[in-house]
Short mmCIF file of C-alpha atoms in Angstrom, two decimals:
data_model
loop_
_atom_site.label_atom_id
_atom_site.label_comp_id
_atom_site.label_asym_id
_atom_site.label_seq_id
_atom_site.Cartn_x
_atom_site.Cartn_y
_atom_site.Cartn_z
CA UNK A 114 -69.10 23.49 -44.27
CA UNK A 115 -67.99 22.52 -40.77
CA UNK A 116 -69.64 24.06 -37.75
CA UNK A 117 -67.54 25.66 -35.01
CA UNK A 118 -68.56 24.44 -31.54
CA UNK A 119 -70.19 27.04 -29.36
CA UNK A 120 -67.58 26.52 -26.66
CA UNK A 121 -64.86 27.53 -29.14
CA UNK A 122 -66.57 30.72 -30.38
CA UNK A 123 -65.66 34.05 -28.70
CA UNK A 124 -66.43 37.66 -29.39
CA UNK A 125 -63.84 39.83 -31.21
CA UNK A 126 -63.11 41.98 -28.13
CA UNK A 127 -62.82 39.16 -25.63
CA UNK A 128 -59.43 38.21 -24.09
CA UNK A 129 -57.92 34.94 -25.26
CA UNK A 130 -58.56 31.95 -23.04
CA UNK A 131 -55.61 31.01 -20.82
CA UNK A 132 -53.64 27.94 -21.84
CA UNK A 133 -54.09 24.92 -19.58
CA UNK A 134 -51.36 24.58 -16.98
CA UNK A 135 -49.05 21.57 -17.49
CA UNK A 136 -49.19 18.75 -15.02
CA UNK A 137 -46.53 19.15 -12.32
CA UNK A 138 -45.49 15.52 -12.54
CA UNK A 139 -44.63 15.74 -16.23
CA UNK A 140 -42.97 19.15 -16.25
CA UNK A 141 -39.18 18.87 -16.69
CA UNK A 142 -36.94 20.91 -14.44
CA UNK A 143 -35.60 24.07 -16.11
CA UNK A 144 -32.06 23.79 -17.43
CA UNK A 145 -30.96 26.78 -15.36
CA UNK A 146 -32.29 25.18 -12.20
CA UNK A 147 -30.38 21.96 -12.94
CA UNK A 148 -27.16 23.89 -13.54
CA UNK A 149 -27.66 25.83 -10.32
CA UNK A 150 -28.23 22.62 -8.36
CA UNK A 151 -25.12 21.06 -9.93
CA UNK A 152 -22.99 24.08 -8.95
CA UNK A 153 -24.37 24.01 -5.42
CA UNK A 154 -23.63 20.28 -5.09
CA UNK A 155 -20.08 20.73 -6.37
CA UNK A 156 -19.44 23.60 -3.95
CA UNK A 157 -20.76 21.48 -1.08
CA UNK A 158 -18.44 18.62 -2.08
CA UNK A 159 -15.57 21.08 -2.25
CA UNK A 160 -16.17 22.35 1.29
CA UNK A 161 -17.18 19.05 2.89
CA UNK A 162 -13.61 17.64 3.30
CA UNK A 163 -12.48 20.86 5.01
CA UNK A 164 -15.46 20.66 7.37
CA UNK A 165 -14.71 17.02 8.23
CA UNK A 166 -11.06 17.79 8.96
CA UNK A 167 -12.11 20.69 11.18
CA UNK A 168 -14.39 18.41 13.21
CA UNK A 169 -11.65 15.78 13.51
CA UNK A 170 -9.12 18.41 14.63
CA UNK A 171 -11.50 19.59 17.37
CA UNK A 172 -12.09 16.03 18.60
CA UNK A 173 -8.40 15.03 18.54
CA UNK A 174 -6.68 18.32 19.30
CA UNK A 175 -4.74 16.89 22.27
CA UNK A 176 -2.73 14.50 20.05
CA UNK A 177 -1.90 17.32 17.66
CA UNK A 178 -0.81 19.62 20.50
CA UNK A 179 1.31 17.00 22.30
CA UNK A 180 3.03 15.89 19.11
CA UNK A 181 3.85 19.43 18.07
CA UNK A 182 5.20 20.26 21.54
CA UNK A 183 7.48 17.22 21.53
CA UNK A 184 8.77 18.00 18.05
CA UNK A 185 9.73 21.51 19.20
CA UNK A 186 12.76 20.02 21.00
CA UNK A 187 13.74 17.66 18.17
CA UNK A 188 16.71 18.02 15.82
CA UNK A 189 15.41 20.06 12.84
CA UNK A 190 17.87 18.45 10.44
CA UNK A 191 16.48 14.98 11.06
CA UNK A 192 12.94 16.35 10.83
CA UNK A 193 13.70 17.70 7.36
CA UNK A 194 14.95 14.26 6.38
CA UNK A 195 11.73 12.74 7.73
CA UNK A 196 9.72 15.27 5.70
CA UNK A 197 11.64 14.26 2.58
CA UNK A 198 10.81 10.57 3.15
CA UNK A 199 7.16 11.57 3.66
CA UNK A 200 7.02 13.33 0.30
CA UNK A 201 8.65 10.35 -1.41
CA UNK A 202 5.88 8.19 0.04
CA UNK A 203 3.26 10.01 -2.08
CA UNK A 204 5.40 9.52 -5.18
CA UNK A 205 5.74 5.83 -4.32
CA UNK A 206 1.95 5.48 -4.07
CA UNK A 207 1.60 7.19 -7.46
CA UNK A 208 4.11 4.80 -9.01
CA UNK A 209 2.19 1.78 -7.70
CA UNK A 210 -1.11 3.20 -9.01
CA UNK A 211 0.44 3.65 -12.45
CA UNK A 212 1.89 0.16 -12.34
CA UNK A 213 -1.58 -1.28 -11.75
CA UNK A 214 -2.96 0.16 -15.01
CA UNK A 215 -1.99 -0.42 -18.66
CA UNK A 216 -3.06 3.13 -19.63
CA UNK A 217 -0.60 5.95 -19.05
CA UNK A 218 -1.88 8.53 -16.56
CA UNK A 219 -0.80 12.21 -16.41
CA UNK A 220 2.02 12.24 -13.82
CA UNK A 221 1.23 15.61 -12.24
CA UNK A 222 -2.46 14.92 -11.73
CA UNK A 223 -1.67 11.40 -10.54
CA UNK A 224 0.65 12.67 -7.78
CA UNK A 225 -1.91 15.35 -6.85
CA UNK A 226 -4.66 12.73 -6.63
CA UNK A 227 -2.54 10.55 -4.34
CA UNK A 228 -1.72 13.55 -2.17
CA UNK A 229 -5.47 14.15 -1.84
CA UNK A 230 -6.09 10.42 -1.38
CA UNK A 231 -3.65 10.42 1.54
CA UNK A 232 -5.84 12.95 3.35
CA UNK A 233 -8.97 10.89 2.65
CA UNK A 234 -7.16 7.74 3.79
CA UNK A 235 -6.70 9.20 7.29
CA UNK A 236 -10.43 9.83 7.65
CA UNK A 237 -11.91 6.47 6.60
CA UNK A 238 -10.61 3.04 7.68
CA UNK A 239 -9.17 0.22 5.55
CA UNK A 240 -7.96 2.62 2.79
CA UNK A 241 -11.57 3.27 1.72
CA UNK A 242 -11.00 7.01 1.44
CA UNK A 243 -7.90 6.63 -0.74
CA UNK A 244 -9.60 4.08 -2.98
CA UNK A 245 -12.67 6.30 -3.40
CA UNK A 246 -10.57 9.30 -4.43
CA UNK A 247 -8.44 7.18 -6.78
CA UNK A 248 -11.52 5.59 -8.36
CA UNK A 249 -13.00 9.02 -9.06
CA UNK A 250 -9.67 10.13 -10.57
CA UNK A 251 -9.39 7.08 -12.82
CA UNK A 252 -12.97 7.46 -14.01
CA UNK A 253 -12.27 11.11 -14.77
CA UNK A 254 -9.32 10.02 -16.91
CA UNK A 255 -11.59 7.81 -19.01
CA UNK A 256 -10.62 4.46 -17.47
CA UNK A 257 -13.58 2.02 -17.63
CA UNK A 258 -15.17 1.16 -14.30
CA UNK A 259 -14.26 -2.54 -14.48
CA UNK A 260 -10.60 -1.79 -15.21
CA UNK A 261 -10.45 0.96 -12.56
CA UNK A 262 -11.84 -1.32 -9.83
CA UNK A 263 -9.55 -4.13 -10.98
CA UNK A 264 -6.55 -1.82 -10.59
CA UNK A 265 -7.65 -0.98 -7.03
CA UNK A 266 -7.90 -4.68 -6.23
CA UNK A 267 -4.46 -5.36 -7.72
CA UNK A 268 -3.00 -2.45 -5.75
CA UNK A 269 -4.54 -3.77 -2.52
CA UNK A 270 -3.25 -7.28 -3.21
CA UNK A 271 0.30 -6.40 -4.25
CA UNK A 272 1.11 -4.10 -1.32
CA UNK A 273 0.79 -6.69 1.50
CA UNK A 274 2.53 -9.33 -0.62
CA UNK A 275 5.43 -6.97 -1.31
CA UNK A 276 5.61 -6.03 2.39
CA UNK A 277 5.76 -9.71 3.33
CA UNK A 278 8.54 -10.32 0.82
CA UNK A 279 10.53 -7.39 2.24
CA UNK A 280 9.99 -8.76 5.76
CA UNK A 281 11.23 -12.19 4.67
CA UNK A 282 14.25 -10.49 3.08
CA UNK A 283 15.10 -8.90 6.44
CA UNK A 284 14.74 -12.25 8.20
CA UNK A 285 17.08 -13.94 5.73
CA UNK A 286 19.78 -11.28 5.48
CA UNK A 287 19.86 -9.94 9.07
CA UNK A 288 18.84 -12.78 11.41
CA UNK A 289 21.28 -11.96 14.22
CA UNK A 290 20.48 -8.24 14.36
CA UNK A 291 16.73 -8.37 14.78
CA UNK A 292 15.98 -10.24 18.05
CA UNK A 293 13.50 -12.54 16.39
CA UNK A 294 12.54 -14.47 19.48
CA UNK A 295 11.18 -11.43 21.28
CA UNK A 296 9.33 -10.04 18.26
CA UNK A 297 7.61 -13.20 17.02
CA UNK A 298 3.98 -12.90 18.18
CA UNK A 299 2.27 -15.52 20.28
CA UNK A 300 0.31 -18.09 18.25
CA UNK A 301 -2.91 -16.68 19.70
CA UNK A 302 -2.11 -13.28 18.12
CA UNK A 303 -2.16 -14.91 14.69
CA UNK A 304 -5.82 -15.82 15.14
CA UNK A 305 -7.03 -12.27 14.46
CA UNK A 306 -5.65 -11.83 10.91
CA UNK A 307 -6.57 -15.42 9.98
CA UNK A 308 -10.10 -15.00 11.31
CA UNK A 309 -10.49 -11.64 9.55
CA UNK A 310 -9.33 -13.14 6.24
CA UNK A 311 -11.64 -16.14 6.65
CA UNK A 312 -14.64 -14.00 7.53
CA UNK A 313 -13.98 -11.67 4.59
CA UNK A 314 -13.70 -14.52 2.09
CA UNK A 315 -16.65 -16.41 3.54
CA UNK A 316 -18.84 -13.30 3.62
CA UNK A 317 -18.02 -12.49 0.00
CA UNK A 318 -18.86 -16.02 -1.18
CA UNK A 319 -22.08 -16.06 0.84
CA UNK A 320 -23.10 -12.71 -0.62
CA UNK A 321 -22.54 -13.98 -4.16
CA UNK A 322 -24.55 -17.11 -3.47
CA UNK A 323 -27.52 -15.32 -1.89
CA UNK A 324 -27.67 -12.20 -4.10
CA UNK A 325 -28.02 -13.38 -7.69
CA UNK A 326 -27.70 -9.91 -9.37
CA UNK A 327 -24.17 -9.61 -7.98
CA UNK A 328 -22.85 -12.73 -9.70
CA UNK A 329 -22.52 -11.34 -13.21
CA UNK A 330 -20.70 -8.12 -12.17
CA UNK A 331 -18.44 -10.20 -9.91
CA UNK A 332 -17.55 -12.56 -12.76
CA UNK A 333 -16.88 -9.60 -15.05
CA UNK A 334 -14.69 -7.99 -12.40
CA UNK A 335 -12.65 -11.17 -11.83
CA UNK A 336 -12.23 -11.72 -15.56
CA UNK A 337 -11.08 -8.13 -16.10
CA UNK A 338 -8.72 -8.29 -13.13
CA UNK A 339 -7.06 -11.49 -14.34
CA UNK A 340 -6.77 -10.20 -17.90
CA UNK A 341 -5.22 -6.90 -16.79
CA UNK A 342 -2.85 -8.64 -14.36
CA UNK A 343 -1.56 -10.89 -17.17
CA UNK A 344 -1.21 -7.89 -19.49
CA UNK A 345 0.64 -5.78 -16.93
CA UNK A 346 3.13 -8.53 -16.19
CA UNK A 347 4.14 -8.57 -19.85
CA UNK A 348 5.16 -4.90 -19.57
CA UNK A 349 8.52 -4.57 -17.72
CA UNK A 350 7.94 -0.90 -16.86
CA UNK A 351 4.61 -1.70 -15.20
CA UNK A 352 6.08 -4.67 -13.30
CA UNK A 353 8.89 -2.50 -11.96
CA UNK A 354 6.48 0.29 -11.00
CA UNK A 355 3.97 -2.05 -9.38
CA UNK A 356 6.25 -4.30 -7.35
CA UNK A 357 9.12 -1.85 -6.84
CA UNK A 358 6.81 0.90 -5.62
CA UNK A 359 4.92 -1.49 -3.34
CA UNK A 360 8.17 -2.74 -1.79
CA UNK A 361 9.48 0.81 -1.33
CA UNK A 362 6.32 2.10 0.41
CA UNK A 363 6.81 0.42 3.83
CA UNK A 364 10.53 1.14 3.76
CA UNK A 365 9.82 4.84 3.22
CA UNK A 366 7.37 4.87 6.13
CA UNK A 367 9.95 3.13 8.31
CA UNK A 368 12.51 5.71 7.20
CA UNK A 369 10.22 8.49 8.47
CA UNK A 370 10.02 6.80 11.89
CA UNK A 371 13.79 6.29 11.97
CA UNK A 372 14.46 9.95 11.14
CA UNK A 373 11.95 11.20 13.74
CA UNK A 374 13.42 8.83 16.33
CA UNK A 375 16.94 10.03 15.52
CA UNK A 376 15.78 13.62 15.99
CA UNK A 377 14.68 12.64 19.52
CA UNK A 378 17.91 10.80 20.36
CA UNK A 379 16.97 7.20 19.49
CA UNK A 380 20.17 5.38 18.50
CA UNK A 381 18.67 2.35 16.74
CA UNK A 382 19.92 1.54 13.25
CA UNK A 383 17.73 1.99 10.20
CA UNK A 384 17.48 -1.79 9.75
CA UNK A 385 16.20 -2.29 13.30
CA UNK A 386 13.56 0.44 12.96
CA UNK A 387 12.53 -0.81 9.52
CA UNK A 388 12.12 -4.38 10.78
CA UNK A 389 10.22 -3.14 13.83
CA UNK A 390 7.79 -1.26 11.57
CA UNK A 391 7.37 -4.21 9.20
CA UNK A 392 6.69 -6.56 12.11
CA UNK A 393 4.29 -4.17 13.84
CA UNK A 394 2.29 -3.24 10.73
CA UNK A 395 2.08 -6.87 9.62
CA UNK A 396 0.92 -8.07 13.05
CA UNK A 397 -1.99 -5.61 13.25
CA UNK A 398 -2.57 -4.99 9.55
CA UNK A 399 -5.99 -6.69 9.65
CA UNK A 400 -7.38 -4.19 12.19
CA UNK A 401 -9.40 -1.58 10.25
CA UNK A 402 -8.37 1.88 11.44
CA UNK A 403 -8.02 5.19 9.60
CA UNK A 404 -4.52 5.18 8.14
CA UNK A 405 -3.49 2.46 10.61
CA UNK A 406 -3.64 5.00 13.45
CA UNK A 407 -3.96 3.29 16.83
CA UNK A 408 -3.13 -0.41 16.38
CA UNK A 409 0.06 0.15 14.39
CA UNK A 410 1.23 2.86 16.78
CA UNK A 411 0.75 0.66 19.84
CA UNK A 412 2.49 -2.29 18.19
CA UNK A 413 5.33 -0.04 17.04
CA UNK A 414 5.93 1.33 20.56
CA UNK A 415 6.08 -2.27 21.82
CA UNK A 416 8.59 -3.35 19.18
CA UNK A 417 10.79 -0.32 19.85
CA UNK A 418 10.69 -1.18 23.56
CA UNK A 419 12.04 -4.65 22.71
CA UNK A 420 15.15 -2.90 21.36
CA UNK A 421 15.54 -0.92 24.59
CA UNK A 422 13.85 2.34 23.59
CA UNK A 423 11.98 3.82 26.59
CA UNK A 424 8.22 3.79 26.15
CA UNK A 425 8.01 7.57 26.58
CA UNK A 426 10.60 8.17 23.85
CA UNK A 427 9.00 5.60 21.56
CA UNK A 428 5.60 7.23 22.09
CA UNK A 429 7.07 10.65 21.31
CA UNK A 430 8.64 9.30 18.12
CA UNK A 431 5.34 7.82 16.99
CA UNK A 432 3.46 11.03 17.79
CA UNK A 433 6.02 12.97 15.76
CA UNK A 434 5.68 10.46 12.94
CA UNK A 435 1.91 10.96 12.91
CA UNK A 436 2.26 14.73 12.97
CA UNK A 437 4.53 14.63 9.93
CA UNK A 438 2.58 12.03 7.95
CA UNK A 439 -1.00 12.87 9.01
CA UNK A 440 -1.50 16.29 10.55
CA UNK A 441 1.04 18.35 8.63
CA UNK A 442 -0.12 17.30 5.12
CA UNK A 443 -3.77 16.92 6.13
CA UNK A 444 -5.02 20.45 5.45
CA UNK A 445 -2.98 20.87 2.23
CA UNK A 446 -4.22 17.45 1.09
CA UNK A 447 -7.83 18.40 1.74
CA UNK A 448 -7.38 21.70 -0.09
CA UNK A 449 -5.82 19.79 -2.97
CA UNK A 450 -8.83 17.47 -2.99
CA UNK A 451 -11.19 20.43 -3.05
CA UNK A 452 -9.26 21.99 -5.94
CA UNK A 453 -9.40 18.73 -7.90
CA UNK A 454 -13.13 18.51 -7.29
CA UNK A 455 -13.57 22.13 -8.38
CA UNK A 456 -11.60 21.44 -11.59
CA UNK A 457 -13.72 18.31 -12.18
CA UNK A 458 -10.67 16.05 -12.01
CA UNK A 459 -12.40 14.14 -9.19
#
């Protein structure tokens, strides 16, 4: 018969001994606490874009006020045309995104994501905001990470190539209309984009050489990108969406500038304004700025001045263009982003 240890014996009327408390380090967080923290994080992410836009509006309120005041005297008919071209720009971006992926994406959510990505693109430089929003959207649609990042790379590669091809098309078809001699930049101005491209390529190669853990993901990414690019170019619908949408994007942006300029009395033809925008955005495209604001505007005012547009009128046209393409859709775009985050689409 086994003997019960004295330490384990207790009298019948005694209270039971308390159970030992679990160690704090090994105790898992309650499920309710985790759900509460997840809801709090999601609400913070929903409100964060609105807060950022509010801060930006306070810091840059003068540009918003001046642009709105100038547009008050503009022709409303031409402004409606400019607004139409602006809306078509979001559809064009959605078409290019679809063309960069073999999987079919839901059209409505895709357009909504690009509308939200446009707002994010005007906050972070070098299209980082738009790419981040699009990556979250693609991952939410079940696209693997390697394929989603490969589609972003293909999108970023095709757009400048398509813009260059459109620019060459203007040079070939309309050489006498465009005043090429005055718009060709000095050879020293070409140093900036070449140096930026060289530094980017050299920095990437150096990073892969020095950081060994990055080599395998980089090889996987390149392999996936090449495989998807070959697959997409066997699908005529994807080729048309990818290259056609990328070629239409800068022409739509130039159309917005032309319509705003016409509302302010600028008499330049659409071809002249389109070529001026293509030349200006290509010349300063390597300068990282949120949505191209700043460098592209300055270059665009210069190119319009070459065609005889007064600097004050050209500046007013560019301010109006930014109001229509940045400030007017900014708050709705941020609210759309918050709604997509709340619905767990992003």
